[in-house]
Amino acid sequence: MPPGATPPPGTTAPPAEEEQKQSGGNFLTQCGPQILMLAVMFGIFYFLLIRPQQKKAKEHQELLRALKKGDRVVTNGGIFGTITGIDDRIAVIEISEKVRIKVLRSQVAGKADSSLESLNNR
């Protein structure tokens, strides 16, 4: 019997579960496209935001491990200097002749290159 049709007189209406099968379908056919779209959006989010950030953090950790005495560096605060001492947590940076500061090793942004230092000398 087609959905929505009335049964002939003297017969009973079809059970509720038969009507549900005819009109509704199961959970995956109703919500499948939305779940698929959500999975695609998460995949795009992962590859455009999360993965590049993890790669950048890994490169920064490798840079911090490779720091040694005599390296020219710049801190996250924009201070240029030369490492005169370094241990597991703290780096001693000489920023001017006989002027040394202690900074957390994690606050070293990177090695200073010549283009950045020319800006500092103005």
Coordinates of C-alpha atoms in Angstrom, one line a residue:
M1 CA 0.0 0.0 0.0
P2 CA 1.4 3.4 -0.9
P3 CA 2.3 5.7 2.0
G4 CA -0.4 8.0 3.0
A5 CA -3.2 5.9 1.4
T6 CA -6.1 4.9 3.6
P7 CA -6.8 1.1 4.0
P8 CA -10.0 -0.2 2.5
P9 CA -13.0 -0.6 4.9
G10 CA -12.9 -3.6 7.1
T11 CA -9.1 -3.9 7.2
T12 CA -6.7 -2.6 9.8
A13 CA -4.0 0.0 9.4
P14 CA -0.5 -1.3 8.9
P15 CA 1.6 -1.5 12.0
A16 CA 3.6 1.6 13.0
E17 CA 7.0 0.0 12.3
E18 CA 5.9 -0.8 8.7
E19 CA 5.0 2.9 8.2
Q20 CA 8.4 3.8 9.6
K21 CA 10.2 1.6 7.2
Q22 CA 8.3 3.0 4.3
S23 CA 8.7 6.7 5.2
G24 CA 11.8 7.0 7.3
G25 CA 14.7 4.8 6.6
N26 CA 17.6 4.2 8.9
F27 CA 19.9 6.5 10.8
L28 CA 22.8 6.4 8.2
T29 CA 20.6 7.3 5.3
Q30 CA 19.2 10.3 7.2
C31 CA 22.4 11.6 8.9
G32 CA 25.0 10.1 6.6
P33 CA 25.6 13.2 4.5
Q34 CA 25.9 15.4 7.6
I35 CA 28.4 13.0 9.2
L36 CA 30.4 12.8 6.0
M37 CA 30.5 16.6 5.7
L38 CA 31.7 16.9 9.3
A39 CA 34.5 14.4 8.6
V40 CA 35.6 16.3 5.5
M41 CA 35.6 19.6 7.4
F42 CA 37.7 18.0 10.2
G43 CA 40.1 16.7 7.6
I44 CA 40.5 20.1 6.0
F45 CA 40.9 21.7 9.5
Y46 CA 43.6 19.1 10.4
F47 CA 45.7 19.6 7.2
L48 CA 45.4 23.4 7.0
L49 CA 45.8 24.3 10.7
I50 CA 46.9 21.5 13.0
R51 CA 49.5 19.7 11.0
P52 CA 51.5 22.8 9.9
Q53 CA 51.5 24.1 13.5
Q54 CA 52.9 20.7 14.7
K55 CA 55.6 20.8 12.1
K56 CA 56.5 24.4 13.1
A57 CA 56.7 23.4 16.8
K58 CA 58.9 20.4 15.9
E59 CA 61.3 22.6 13.9
H60 CA 61.5 25.1 16.8
Q61 CA 62.3 22.3 19.2
E62 CA 65.1 21.1 16.9
L63 CA 66.5 24.7 16.7
L64 CA 66.5 25.0 20.5
R65 CA 68.3 21.7 20.9
A66 CA 71.0 22.8 18.4
L67 CA 71.8 26.1 20.1
K68 CA 75.4 26.4 21.3
K69 CA 77.8 29.0 22.6
G70 CA 78.6 31.7 20.1
D71 CA 75.3 31.5 18.1
R72 CA 73.8 34.9 17.2
V73 CA 70.1 34.7 18.2
V74 CA 67.0 36.8 18.6
T75 CA 64.5 36.3 21.4
N76 CA 60.7 36.4 21.3
G77 CA 60.9 39.9 22.7
G78 CA 63.1 41.1 19.8
I79 CA 66.4 41.2 21.6
F80 CA 69.5 40.4 19.5
G81 CA 72.6 38.9 21.1
T82 CA 75.2 36.2 21.2
I83 CA 74.9 33.1 23.4
T84 CA 77.7 33.1 26.0
G85 CA 76.4 30.3 28.1
I86 CA 73.6 27.8 27.8
D87 CA 72.1 24.9 29.8
D88 CA 68.9 22.9 29.7
R89 CA 66.6 25.8 30.7
I90 CA 68.5 29.1 30.6
A91 CA 70.6 30.8 27.9
V92 CA 72.9 33.7 28.8
I93 CA 72.9 36.2 26.0
E94 CA 75.4 39.0 25.5
I95 CA 73.4 41.9 24.0
S96 CA 76.2 44.5 24.1
E97 CA 79.8 44.5 25.3
K98 CA 79.8 43.2 28.9
V99 CA 76.0 43.3 29.1
R100 CA 74.5 39.9 29.6
I101 CA 71.0 38.8 30.2
K102 CA 69.5 35.4 31.2
V103 CA 66.5 34.2 29.2
L104 CA 64.6 31.0 29.1
R105 CA 65.9 28.8 26.4
S106 CA 62.4 28.4 25.1
Q107 CA 62.1 32.1 24.5
V108 CA 64.8 32.1 21.8
A109 CA 62.8 32.7 18.6
G110 CA 65.6 31.7 16.3
K111 CA 69.0 32.4 15.0
A112 CA 69.6 36.0 13.9
D113 CA 70.5 36.4 10.2
S114 CA 72.2 39.4 8.6
S115 CA 69.0 41.0 7.3
L116 CA 67.5 41.1 10.8
E117 CA 70.7 42.4 12.3
S118 CA 70.9 45.3 9.8
L119 CA 67.5 46.5 11.1
N120 CA 68.9 46.3 14.7
N121 CA 71.9 48.4 14.0
R122 CA 70.0 51.5 12.7

